[in-house]
One Martini backbone bead per residue (centre of mass of N, CA, C, O) as a GRO file, in nm:
protein
  173
    1UNK     BB    1   0.087   0.042   0.027
    2UNK     BB    2   0.077   0.341  -0.051
    3UNK     BB    3   0.093   0.639   0.047
    4UNK     BB    4  -0.056   0.919   0.137
    5UNK     BB    5   0.036   1.139  -0.035
    6UNK     BB    6   0.293   1.340  -0.031
    7UNK     BB    7   0.646   1.286   0.024
    8UNK     BB    8   0.913   1.462   0.192
    9UNK     BB    9   1.268   1.458   0.139
   10UNK     BB   10   1.564   1.540   0.323
   11UNK     BB   11   1.831   1.639   0.446
   12UNK     BB   12   1.984   1.576   0.716
   13UNK     BB   13   1.985   1.799   0.966
   14UNK     BB   14   2.272   1.746   1.092
   15UNK     BB   15   2.413   1.808   0.824
   16UNK     BB   16   2.300   2.084   0.752
   17UNK     BB   17   2.403   2.230   0.998
   18UNK     BB   18   2.700   2.172   0.970
   19UNK     BB   19   2.743   2.294   0.684
   20UNK     BB   20   2.657   2.574   0.770
   21UNK     BB   21   2.882   2.624   0.972
   22UNK     BB   22   3.122   2.581   0.785
   23UNK     BB   23   3.054   2.813   0.601
   24UNK     BB   24   3.054   3.040   0.806
   25UNK     BB   25   3.342   2.995   0.924
   26UNK     BB   26   3.495   3.020   0.655
   27UNK     BB   27   3.404   3.313   0.612
   28UNK     BB   28   3.535   3.427   0.865
   29UNK     BB   29   3.823   3.347   0.785
   30UNK     BB   30   3.840   3.507   0.534
   31UNK     BB   31   3.792   3.784   0.659
   32UNK     BB   32   4.037   3.764   0.855
   33UNK     BB   33   4.254   3.732   0.626
   34UNK     BB   34   4.186   4.014   0.490
   35UNK     BB   35   4.230   4.193   0.750
   36UNK     BB   36   4.486   4.067   0.767
   37UNK     BB   37   4.838   3.989   0.732
   38UNK     BB   38   4.839   3.766   0.491
   39UNK     BB   39   4.886   3.549   0.275
   40UNK     BB   40   4.788   3.475  -0.040
   41UNK     BB   41   4.774   3.165  -0.013
   42UNK     BB   42   4.565   3.154   0.214
   43UNK     BB   43   4.334   3.292   0.059
   44UNK     BB   44   4.323   3.091  -0.176
   45UNK     BB   45   4.264   2.839  -0.009
   46UNK     BB   46   4.001   2.937   0.129
   47UNK     BB   47   3.847   2.997  -0.132
   48UNK     BB   48   3.870   2.711  -0.248
   49UNK     BB   49   3.722   2.568  -0.010
   50UNK     BB   50   3.450   2.734  -0.035
   51UNK     BB   51   3.319   2.617  -0.293
   52UNK     BB   52   3.236   2.333  -0.204
   53UNK     BB   53   3.091   2.420   0.051
   54UNK     BB   54   2.877   2.592  -0.097
   55UNK     BB   55   2.758   2.358  -0.248
   56UNK     BB   56   2.679   2.181  -0.002
   57UNK     BB   57   2.496   2.387   0.116
   58UNK     BB   58   2.297   2.430  -0.113
   59UNK     BB   59   2.223   2.129  -0.135
   60UNK     BB   60   2.109   2.097   0.153
   61UNK     BB   61   1.879   2.310   0.107
   62UNK     BB   62   1.749   2.187  -0.176
   63UNK     BB   63   1.741   1.895  -0.136
   64UNK     BB   64   1.477   1.673  -0.272
   65UNK     BB   65   1.227   1.411  -0.217
   66UNK     BB   66   0.925   1.324  -0.399
   67UNK     BB   67   0.644   1.129  -0.311
   68UNK     BB   68   0.383   1.003  -0.534
   69UNK     BB   69   0.139   0.881  -0.721
   70UNK     BB   70   0.307   0.949  -0.994
   71UNK     BB   71   0.603   0.985  -0.836
   72UNK     BB   72   0.931   1.125  -0.872
   73UNK     BB   73   1.097   1.404  -0.718
   74UNK     BB   74   1.422   1.550  -0.792
   75UNK     BB   75   1.592   1.795  -0.602
   76UNK     BB   76   1.845   2.021  -0.702
   77UNK     BB   77   2.063   2.270  -0.753
   78UNK     BB   78   2.046   2.204  -1.097
   79UNK     BB   79   1.756   2.061  -1.059
   80UNK     BB   80   1.479   1.864  -1.197
   81UNK     BB   81   1.338   1.535  -1.151
   82UNK     BB   82   1.111   1.322  -1.327
   83UNK     BB   83   0.937   1.020  -1.213
   84UNK     BB   84   0.752   0.777  -1.334
   85UNK     BB   85   0.626   0.479  -1.234
   86UNK     BB   86   0.578   0.364  -1.538
   87UNK     BB   87   0.912   0.398  -1.599
   88UNK     BB   88   0.985   0.184  -1.398
   89UNK     BB   89   1.195  -0.121  -1.410
   90UNK     BB   90   1.391  -0.073  -1.141
   91UNK     BB   91   1.489  -0.175  -0.803
   92UNK     BB   92   1.789  -0.105  -0.612
   93UNK     BB   93   2.076  -0.191  -0.417
   94UNK     BB   94   2.372  -0.021  -0.282
   95UNK     BB   95   2.650  -0.133  -0.086
   96UNK     BB   96   2.911   0.081   0.090
   97UNK     BB   97   2.908  -0.002   0.367
   98UNK     BB   98   2.733   0.283   0.499
   99UNK     BB   99   2.657   0.312   0.205
  100UNK     BB  100   2.349   0.394   0.039
  101UNK     BB  101   2.173   0.296  -0.269
  102UNK     BB  102   1.918   0.387  -0.484
  103UNK     BB  103   1.827   0.214  -0.774
  104UNK     BB  104   1.685   0.366  -1.071
  105UNK     BB  105   1.517   0.232  -1.338
  106UNK     BB  106   1.442   0.346  -1.668
  107UNK     BB  107   1.335   0.418  -1.991
  108UNK     BB  108   1.537   0.691  -1.964
  109UNK     BB  109   1.716   0.577  -1.713
  110UNK     BB  110   1.938   0.663  -1.431
  111UNK     BB  111   1.913   0.653  -1.062
  112UNK     BB  112   2.072   0.800  -0.770
  113UNK     BB  113   2.007   0.742  -0.416
  114UNK     BB  114   2.120   0.863  -0.133
  115UNK     BB  115   2.168   0.832   0.231
  116UNK     BB  116   2.118   1.164   0.290
  117UNK     BB  117   1.842   1.122   0.378
  118UNK     BB  118   1.587   1.141   0.564
  119UNK     BB  119   1.430   0.853   0.607
  120UNK     BB  120   1.540   0.640   0.395
  121UNK     BB  121   1.384   0.375   0.460
  122UNK     BB  122   1.104   0.486   0.400
  123UNK     BB  123   1.155   0.563   0.118
  124UNK     BB  124   1.224   0.292   0.003
  125UNK     BB  125   0.952   0.157   0.090
  126UNK     BB  126   0.771   0.349  -0.071
  127UNK     BB  127   0.884   0.293  -0.346
  128UNK     BB  128   0.826  -0.018  -0.341
  129UNK     BB  129   0.507   0.019  -0.299
  130UNK     BB  130   0.474   0.149  -0.607
  131UNK     BB  131   0.572  -0.128  -0.703
  132UNK     BB  132   0.616  -0.404  -0.859
  133UNK     BB  133   0.760  -0.675  -0.737
  134UNK     BB  134   0.940  -0.745  -0.994
  135UNK     BB  135   1.097  -0.450  -0.974
  136UNK     BB  136   1.199  -0.556  -0.692
  137UNK     BB  137   1.462  -0.620  -0.524
  138UNK     BB  138   1.571  -0.802  -0.258
  139UNK     BB  139   1.767  -0.575  -0.138
  140UNK     BB  140   1.546  -0.380  -0.064
  141UNK     BB  141   1.394  -0.553   0.147
  142UNK     BB  142   1.651  -0.600   0.321
  143UNK     BB  143   1.702  -0.302   0.395
  144UNK     BB  144   1.430  -0.246   0.535
  145UNK     BB  145   1.473  -0.475   0.749
  146UNK     BB  146   1.816  -0.405   0.744
  147UNK     BB  147   1.951  -0.130   0.803
  148UNK     BB  148   2.179   0.135   0.716
  149UNK     BB  149   2.370   0.368   0.887
  150UNK     BB  150   2.486   0.713   0.848
  151UNK     BB  151   2.749   0.922   1.030
  152UNK     BB  152   3.029   1.008   0.915
  153UNK     BB  153   2.951   1.282   0.772
  154UNK     BB  154   2.860   1.427   1.032
  155UNK     BB  155   3.124   1.387   1.197
  156UNK     BB  156   3.308   1.534   0.999
  157UNK     BB  157   3.167   1.813   1.001
  158UNK     BB  158   3.200   1.861   1.307
  159UNK     BB  159   3.502   1.853   1.302
  160UNK     BB  160   3.537   2.100   1.113
  161UNK     BB  161   3.400   2.294   1.310
  162UNK     BB  162   3.616   2.266   1.532
  163UNK     BB  163   3.861   2.349   1.371
  164UNK     BB  164   3.760   2.633   1.287
  165UNK     BB  165   3.730   2.740   1.570
  166UNK     BB  166   4.027   2.712   1.651
  167UNK     BB  167   4.143   2.898   1.425
  168UNK     BB  168   3.987   3.152   1.501
  169UNK     BB  169   4.090   3.179   1.786
  170UNK     BB  170   4.395   3.197   1.702
  171UNK     BB  171   4.358   3.455   1.519
  172UNK     BB  172   4.247   3.647   1.750
  173UNK     BB  173   4.478   3.590   1.981
   0.00000   0.00000   0.00000
C-alpha cells in the first residue's frame, strides 16, 4: 500500500546544520584573513576551500525527494528530475560499507539516490510500495528489513566545525 499524499524527504538535519556552520565559519575565516596581513596563498586556499563547501551548503538546503501517487521528483541544486512510476523498470540497492544507494532504472535512464536523506529507510520502503513486486530487487526488501545507517559524514562535518572554531580562536588571540 503506497502512502497517502505526497511525502517530501530532505537532507538529514544534523548534516544540513553542520555544513551550514562550516560554510559560515569558513566565511568568517576568509574575512579574518583579508582583514589581517596574511599571505596571498592562505587567502587563495581558503577561497578555494569555500567553493565546494558553498556547493555542499546549497545542495543541503535545496535537495529534496518527493514521492507522490504519480512518481518521484528529485530536486537538486542544478535542477529537478521527474520520474513517473510507470517508467520505472527496476529498483535495486547498492551498499558500500555504511553508504547505501537506491538505484532506480527507468525507460529513460538511471537514477542514484544516496542515503543522505532523512528517513531514508522509509523512503526506500515507500518507493518499493509503489512498484510491482517483480520490479523490486530482493536487496531493497532486505535493506528495509535490516537498514544500514550512515553517520560518518555528519561526524566529519562536526569535526570540521570544531577545527574551524579552533583556527578562528587562534587567529583572533
